[in-house]
Coordinates of C-alpha atoms in Angstrom, one line a residue:
M18 CA 120.5 77.4 118.1
A19 CA 120.2 81.2 117.8
V20 CA 122.9 81.1 115.0
Y21 CA 120.3 79.5 112.7
F22 CA 117.7 82.3 113.1
E23 CA 119.9 85.1 111.8
P24 CA 120.2 83.5 108.3
I25 CA 116.4 83.0 108.2
K26 CA 115.8 86.6 109.1
T27 CA 118.2 87.7 106.4
A28 CA 116.5 85.5 103.8
L29 CA 113.1 87.0 104.7
I30 CA 114.6 90.5 104.1
L31 CA 116.3 89.6 100.8
F32 CA 113.5 87.6 99.4
P33 CA 111.1 90.4 98.4
I34 CA 114.0 92.0 96.4
I35 CA 114.7 88.7 94.6
A36 CA 111.0 88.2 94.1
F37 CA 110.7 91.6 92.4
F38 CA 113.3 90.7 89.8
I39 CA 112.1 87.2 89.0
T40 CA 108.3 88.0 88.9
L41 CA 108.2 89.3 85.3
P42 CA 110.2 86.4 83.9
Y43 CA 108.1 84.0 85.9
L44 CA 104.9 85.5 84.7
I45 CA 106.1 85.3 81.1
I46 CA 107.1 81.7 81.3
E47 CA 103.9 80.6 83.0
Y48 CA 101.6 82.5 80.7
H49 CA 103.5 81.3 77.6
K50 CA 103.3 77.6 78.7
Y51 CA 100.0 77.5 80.6
G52 CA 98.1 80.7 79.9
A53 CA 97.2 81.2 83.5
I54 CA 98.9 81.1 86.9
P55 CA 97.0 79.3 89.7
L56 CA 97.7 80.8 93.2
L57 CA 98.9 77.4 94.6
R58 CA 101.5 77.1 91.8
S59 CA 102.9 80.5 92.6
V60 CA 103.0 79.7 96.3
I61 CA 104.9 76.5 95.6
V62 CA 107.4 78.2 93.2
Y63 CA 108.1 81.2 95.5
T64 CA 108.4 79.1 98.7
F65 CA 110.8 76.9 96.9
I66 CA 113.0 79.9 95.9
L67 CA 112.7 81.2 99.5
Y68 CA 113.7 77.8 100.8
L69 CA 116.8 77.6 98.6
L70 CA 117.8 81.1 99.7
V71 CA 117.4 80.2 103.4
A72 CA 119.4 77.0 102.9
F73 CA 122.3 78.9 101.1
L74 CA 122.4 81.6 103.8
L75 CA 122.4 78.9 106.5
V76 CA 125.5 77.5 104.9
I77 CA 127.5 80.8 104.6
L78 CA 126.3 83.0 107.4
P79 CA 127.4 84.7 109.6
L80 CA 130.1 86.2 107.4
P81 CA 133.3 87.1 109.2
S82 CA 135.6 89.9 108.1
K83 CA 138.6 89.0 105.9
E84 CA 140.9 90.0 108.7
A85 CA 139.2 87.6 111.0
V86 CA 139.5 84.8 108.5
L87 CA 143.2 85.4 108.0
K88 CA 143.7 85.0 111.8
M89 CA 141.8 81.6 111.8
P90 CA 143.8 78.4 111.7
T91 CA 143.7 76.8 108.3
R92 CA 140.9 74.2 108.1
S93 CA 141.7 70.9 106.5
P94 CA 138.8 69.1 104.8
Q95 CA 137.3 66.3 106.9
L96 CA 137.3 63.4 104.5
A97 CA 136.7 60.4 106.9
P98 CA 133.2 59.1 106.5
F99 CA 131.0 58.5 109.7
T100 CA 133.3 60.6 111.9
F101 CA 130.1 62.3 113.3
I102 CA 129.2 59.0 115.0
K103 CA 132.4 58.9 116.9
D104 CA 132.0 62.6 117.8
I105 CA 128.5 62.0 119.2
M106 CA 129.7 59.0 121.3
V107 CA 132.5 61.1 122.8
T108 CA 130.5 64.2 123.6
T109 CA 127.2 62.7 124.8
N110 CA 126.1 60.4 127.6
L111 CA 122.8 59.1 126.2
N112 CA 121.1 56.3 128.3
L113 CA 118.1 54.9 126.5
K114 CA 116.8 53.6 129.8
N115 CA 117.0 57.1 131.3
P116 CA 114.6 59.6 129.6
S117 CA 116.2 62.4 131.5
T118 CA 119.3 62.2 129.2
Y119 CA 117.3 62.6 126.0
L120 CA 117.0 66.4 126.1
S121 CA 120.6 66.9 127.0
F122 CA 121.5 64.5 124.2
L123 CA 119.5 66.6 121.6
K124 CA 121.1 69.8 122.9
T125 CA 124.6 68.7 122.3
P126 CA 126.1 70.5 119.3
T127 CA 127.4 67.3 117.7
V128 CA 123.8 65.9 117.7
Y129 CA 121.7 68.9 116.7
T130 CA 124.2 69.8 113.9
V131 CA 123.6 66.3 112.4
I132 CA 119.9 66.8 112.8
F133 CA 120.2 70.2 111.1
N134 CA 122.2 68.8 108.2
L135 CA 119.6 66.0 107.8
F136 CA 116.7 68.4 107.5
L137 CA 118.5 71.0 105.5
L138 CA 117.7 69.2 102.2
F139 CA 114.6 67.5 103.4
P140 CA 112.3 70.1 101.8
F141 CA 114.4 69.9 98.7
G142 CA 113.5 66.2 98.3
V143 CA 109.8 67.0 98.9
Y144 CA 109.8 69.8 96.2
L145 CA 111.6 67.7 93.7
H146 CA 109.3 64.7 94.1
Y147 CA 106.0 66.6 94.4
Y148 CA 106.2 69.6 92.1
F149 CA 109.1 68.7 89.7
E150 CA 108.1 65.0 89.6
K151 CA 111.6 63.7 89.8
K152 CA 112.4 60.0 90.3
W153 CA 114.3 58.7 93.3
Y154 CA 117.6 58.4 91.6
Q155 CA 117.2 62.0 90.2
V156 CA 116.5 63.3 93.7
L157 CA 119.5 61.4 95.0
I158 CA 121.8 62.9 92.4
M159 CA 120.4 66.4 92.7
S160 CA 120.5 66.4 96.5
F161 CA 124.1 65.2 96.3
C162 CA 125.0 68.0 93.8
L163 CA 123.3 70.7 95.9
S164 CA 125.1 69.5 99.0
L165 CA 128.4 69.4 97.1
F166 CA 127.7 72.9 96.0
F167 CA 127.3 74.0 99.6
E168 CA 130.4 72.2 100.7
V169 CA 132.5 73.6 97.8
T170 CA 131.2 77.0 98.7
Q171 CA 132.6 76.6 102.2
L172 CA 135.8 74.9 101.0
T173 CA 136.7 77.8 98.7
G174 CA 135.7 80.6 101.1
I175 CA 132.6 81.5 99.0
F176 CA 134.5 80.9 95.7
F177 CA 137.6 82.7 96.8
I178 CA 135.9 85.9 98.1
Y179 CA 137.7 85.0 101.3
P180 CA 141.4 84.2 101.3
K181 CA 140.7 80.7 102.8
A182 CA 137.9 78.6 104.1
Y183 CA 136.2 79.9 107.3
R184 CA 134.0 76.8 107.6
L185 CA 134.9 73.1 107.4
F186 CA 134.4 70.9 104.3
D187 CA 133.0 67.7 105.8
V188 CA 132.2 64.6 103.9
D189 CA 129.8 63.6 106.6
D190 CA 127.7 66.7 105.9
L191 CA 127.7 65.7 102.2
M192 CA 126.3 62.2 103.2
I193 CA 123.8 63.5 105.7
N194 CA 122.5 66.3 103.4
T195 CA 121.9 63.7 100.6
L196 CA 120.2 61.4 103.0
G197 CA 117.9 64.3 104.1
G198 CA 116.9 64.8 100.4
M199 CA 116.0 61.2 100.1
L200 CA 114.0 61.2 103.3
G201 CA 112.1 64.2 101.8
F202 CA 111.4 62.1 98.7
I203 CA 110.1 59.2 100.8
C204 CA 107.9 61.4 103.0
T205 CA 106.5 63.4 100.1
K206 CA 103.2 61.6 99.6
P207 CA 102.1 61.7 103.3
I208 CA 103.1 65.4 103.5
T209 CA 101.3 66.4 100.2
V210 CA 98.3 64.1 100.5
F211 CA 95.9 67.1 100.8
L212 CA 97.5 69.0 97.8
P213 CA 96.5 68.5 94.1
S214 CA 98.9 66.6 91.9
R215 CA 101.2 68.4 89.5
K216 CA 99.1 67.0 86.7
E217 CA 95.9 68.5 88.3
L218 CA 97.7 71.8 88.8
D219 CA 98.7 71.9 85.1
Q220 CA 95.3 70.9 83.9
K221 CA 93.7 73.7 85.9
A222 CA 96.2 76.2 84.5
Y223 CA 95.5 75.0 80.9
T224 CA 91.8 75.2 81.4
K225 CA 92.1 78.8 82.7
G226 CA 94.6 79.6 80.0
T227 CA 92.1 79.0 77.2
K228 CA 90.6 82.3 78.4
I229 CA 92.6 85.5 78.5
S230 CA 92.8 87.5 81.8
I231 CA 93.4 91.2 81.9
Y232 CA 96.7 90.5 83.7
R233 CA 97.9 88.4 80.8
R234 CA 97.0 91.1 78.4
G235 CA 98.7 93.6 80.6
I236 CA 102.0 91.7 80.6
A237 CA 101.9 91.6 76.8
L238 CA 101.1 95.3 76.6
F239 CA 103.9 96.2 79.1
I240 CA 106.5 94.2 77.1
D241 CA 105.4 95.9 73.8
L242 CA 105.3 99.4 75.4
F243 CA 108.8 98.8 76.8
L244 CA 110.3 97.5 73.5
V245 CA 108.8 100.4 71.5
F246 CA 110.1 102.8 74.1
C247 CA 113.6 101.4 73.8
F248 CA 113.4 101.6 70.0
S249 CA 111.8 105.0 69.6
T250 CA 113.8 106.9 72.3
P251 CA 117.2 107.0 70.6
I252 CA 115.5 107.8 67.2
W253 CA 113.6 110.7 68.7
I254 CA 116.8 112.0 70.4
L255 CA 118.6 112.0 67.1
F256 CA 115.8 113.1 64.7
G257 CA 112.7 114.1 66.6
N258 CA 113.3 117.7 67.7
K259 CA 110.3 119.1 65.8
I260 CA 107.7 116.8 67.5
S261 CA 107.0 115.9 71.1
F262 CA 108.2 112.6 72.4
G263 CA 104.7 111.6 73.4
T264 CA 103.3 112.1 69.8
F265 CA 106.4 110.4 68.2
Y266 CA 106.1 107.5 70.6
S267 CA 102.4 107.0 70.0
I268 CA 103.0 107.0 66.2
I269 CA 105.7 104.4 66.5
L270 CA 103.6 102.3 68.8
F271 CA 100.7 102.4 66.4
L272 CA 102.8 101.3 63.5
Y273 CA 104.3 98.5 65.7
E274 CA 100.9 97.3 66.8
V275 CA 99.7 97.2 63.2
L276 CA 102.8 95.8 61.3
F277 CA 103.7 93.0 63.7
P278 CA 100.3 91.4 63.9
L279 CA 100.0 91.6 60.1
L280 CA 103.4 89.9 59.7
D281 CA 103.1 87.4 62.5
N282 CA 99.6 86.0 62.5
G283 CA 98.1 88.5 64.8
R284 CA 100.9 88.6 67.3
T285 CA 103.3 91.2 68.6
I286 CA 106.4 90.3 70.5
G287 CA 104.6 90.7 73.8
K288 CA 101.6 88.7 72.6
R289 CA 103.9 85.9 71.3
L290 CA 105.6 85.7 74.7
V291 CA 102.3 85.1 76.5
N292 CA 100.7 83.0 73.8
I293 CA 97.9 85.2 72.6
R294 CA 96.9 86.7 69.3
I295 CA 94.4 89.2 67.8
N296 CA 92.0 88.1 65.2
C297 CA 88.6 89.1 63.7
I298 CA 85.5 87.7 65.3
N299 CA 84.2 87.2 61.7
E300 CA 87.0 85.4 59.8
S301 CA 85.6 86.6 56.5
A302 CA 86.1 90.2 57.5
S303 CA 89.0 92.3 56.2
F304 CA 91.6 91.8 59.0
P305 CA 94.1 94.5 58.0
I306 CA 91.4 97.3 57.8
R307 CA 89.8 96.3 61.0
L308 CA 93.2 95.9 62.7
I309 CA 94.2 99.5 61.7
F310 CA 90.8 100.8 62.9
R311 CA 91.2 99.0 66.3
Q312 CA 94.8 100.1 66.9
F313 CA 93.9 103.7 65.8
I314 CA 91.1 103.9 68.4
L315 CA 93.3 102.4 71.2
Y316 CA 96.8 103.9 70.6
L317 CA 96.1 107.2 68.8
F318 CA 92.8 108.1 70.6
I319 CA 92.0 106.4 73.9
L320 CA 95.6 106.3 75.3
R321 CA 96.2 109.8 73.9
I322 CA 93.1 111.4 75.4
P323 CA 95.0 112.9 78.5
S324 CA 97.4 114.6 76.0
Y325 CA 94.6 115.9 73.9
L326 CA 92.8 117.3 76.9
S327 CA 96.0 119.0 78.1
Y328 CA 96.5 120.6 74.7
L329 CA 92.9 121.8 74.4
S330 CA 93.0 123.3 77.8
S331 CA 96.0 125.4 76.8
V332 CA 94.2 126.8 73.7
H333 CA 92.1 130.0 74.2
L334 CA 89.6 131.0 71.5
E335 CA 87.6 134.2 71.2
N336 CA 84.8 132.7 69.1
N337 CA 82.1 131.5 71.5
A338 CA 80.9 128.8 69.0
L339 CA 84.3 127.3 68.7
E340 CA 84.8 127.4 72.5
F341 CA 81.4 125.5 72.8
L342 CA 82.6 122.9 70.3
M343 CA 85.9 122.5 72.1
L344 CA 84.1 122.1 75.5
F345 CA 81.7 119.6 73.9
G346 CA 84.7 117.7 72.5
K347 CA 86.4 117.7 75.9
L348 CA 83.3 116.3 77.5
L349 CA 83.0 113.5 74.9
M350 CA 86.6 112.5 75.3
I351 CA 86.4 112.6 79.1
S352 CA 83.2 110.5 78.9
Y353 CA 84.7 107.9 76.6
Y354 CA 87.9 107.8 78.7
L355 CA 85.9 107.2 81.9
Y356 CA 83.9 104.5 80.1
F357 CA 87.2 102.8 79.1
I358 CA 88.3 102.9 82.8
Y359 CA 84.9 101.5 83.8
E360 CA 85.4 98.6 81.3
L361 CA 88.9 98.1 82.5
F362 CA 87.5 97.7 86.0
L363 CA 84.9 95.2 84.8
N364 CA 87.7 93.2 83.1
I365 CA 89.7 93.1 86.3
L366 CA 86.7 91.8 88.1
G367 CA 86.1 89.3 85.3
R368 CA 82.7 90.6 84.4
R369 CA 83.4 91.7 80.9
K370 CA 85.6 90.0 78.3
N371 CA 86.2 92.6 75.6
F372 CA 86.5 96.3 75.5
N373 CA 84.3 98.7 73.5
Y374 CA 87.0 99.4 70.9
E375 CA 87.3 95.7 70.3
R376 CA 83.6 95.2 69.9
I377 CA 83.4 98.1 67.5
S378 CA 86.3 96.9 65.3
S379 CA 85.4 93.2 65.7
V380 CA 89.0 92.4 66.4
I381 CA 89.6 90.6 69.7
N382 CA 92.3 88.8 71.6
S383 CA 92.3 85.0 71.6
S384 CA 94.4 82.4 73.5
L385 CA 96.7 80.1 71.7
I386 CA 96.7 77.7 74.7
V387 CA 95.3 74.3 73.9
L388 CA 94.0 71.9 76.6
Q389 CA 96.2 68.9 77.0
D390 CA 93.5 66.4 76.1
D391 CA 92.7 68.3 73.0
K392 CA 96.4 68.6 72.2
N393 CA 96.8 64.9 72.5
M394 CA 93.9 64.3 70.2
I395 CA 95.3 66.6 67.6
E396 CA 98.7 64.9 67.7

């Protein structure tokens, strides 16, 4: 039985790495579709990914060396159905009238291997029925296909990484795995009786998605910052020798954050991906002018304050009046920057919706997510 624990241990080590790479795409997809990510949904999705990783590693681990595989006898596929029944009858001495034989029966490799293969795809059937809302025949087909993938992986020596198969392709495993998936489908309702339905999960996400969290805005901003960085860096390397990269990047970012919303109904690429837009609180107001004002405050003032302070600290003036004005300017910038951080903290806690620069410009973010009931009424 210890052979099963090593793949699980390996999966737990690899999973954080996989989670790191899939988290951003996952957040974008969820924010785009629902506008919010309830904790339970994330738990379900990530445990499903962890389960698939564990299942795959259980099939291929432990990995032998290629030299060891070459020395192994060539394994022919086992294509006779129900051979496992004959193997169990030959290797066990179960007596239903004698309970003392039960434990030894379960400890027999031919028995616990069948039990393992049965429960290998049991969670798969549960996930497919509960979260993905698949019908019984879909679960049957998908369980068979996943089991076939595992068996082909073994048959081909992990798709010809190894010179030949180091594990046996067994048609009985294919049948038992598929049966395990169907058992998972059958047992889903009693197992998930205390969990909300998929529809309830979606409705909760849509309800939250009508409001914009700071995390959703942060993902949009991160995408925009990254795209502008990728665009501006090669241009600066070729033509920007006379200006610092920080200044050049801020100018390009400002232009991007003005032009894209004007051309795409208040959306940048990042905002489009998470389904939000910026618009005037008062629709009759001049959006282009207010947009330019808003983006100027944010991208050419607030986010540039550390650079301005660094520059002013390097300047030395002999005129006392100018030094006083410079000191006063520094204090004003520091105060406003600290206030911005304070508002950011309040946004994270959910106690404030908009920032000071948004209230001043009257240009705010709004969600494009529509509640399902409202959407159905519109349609």
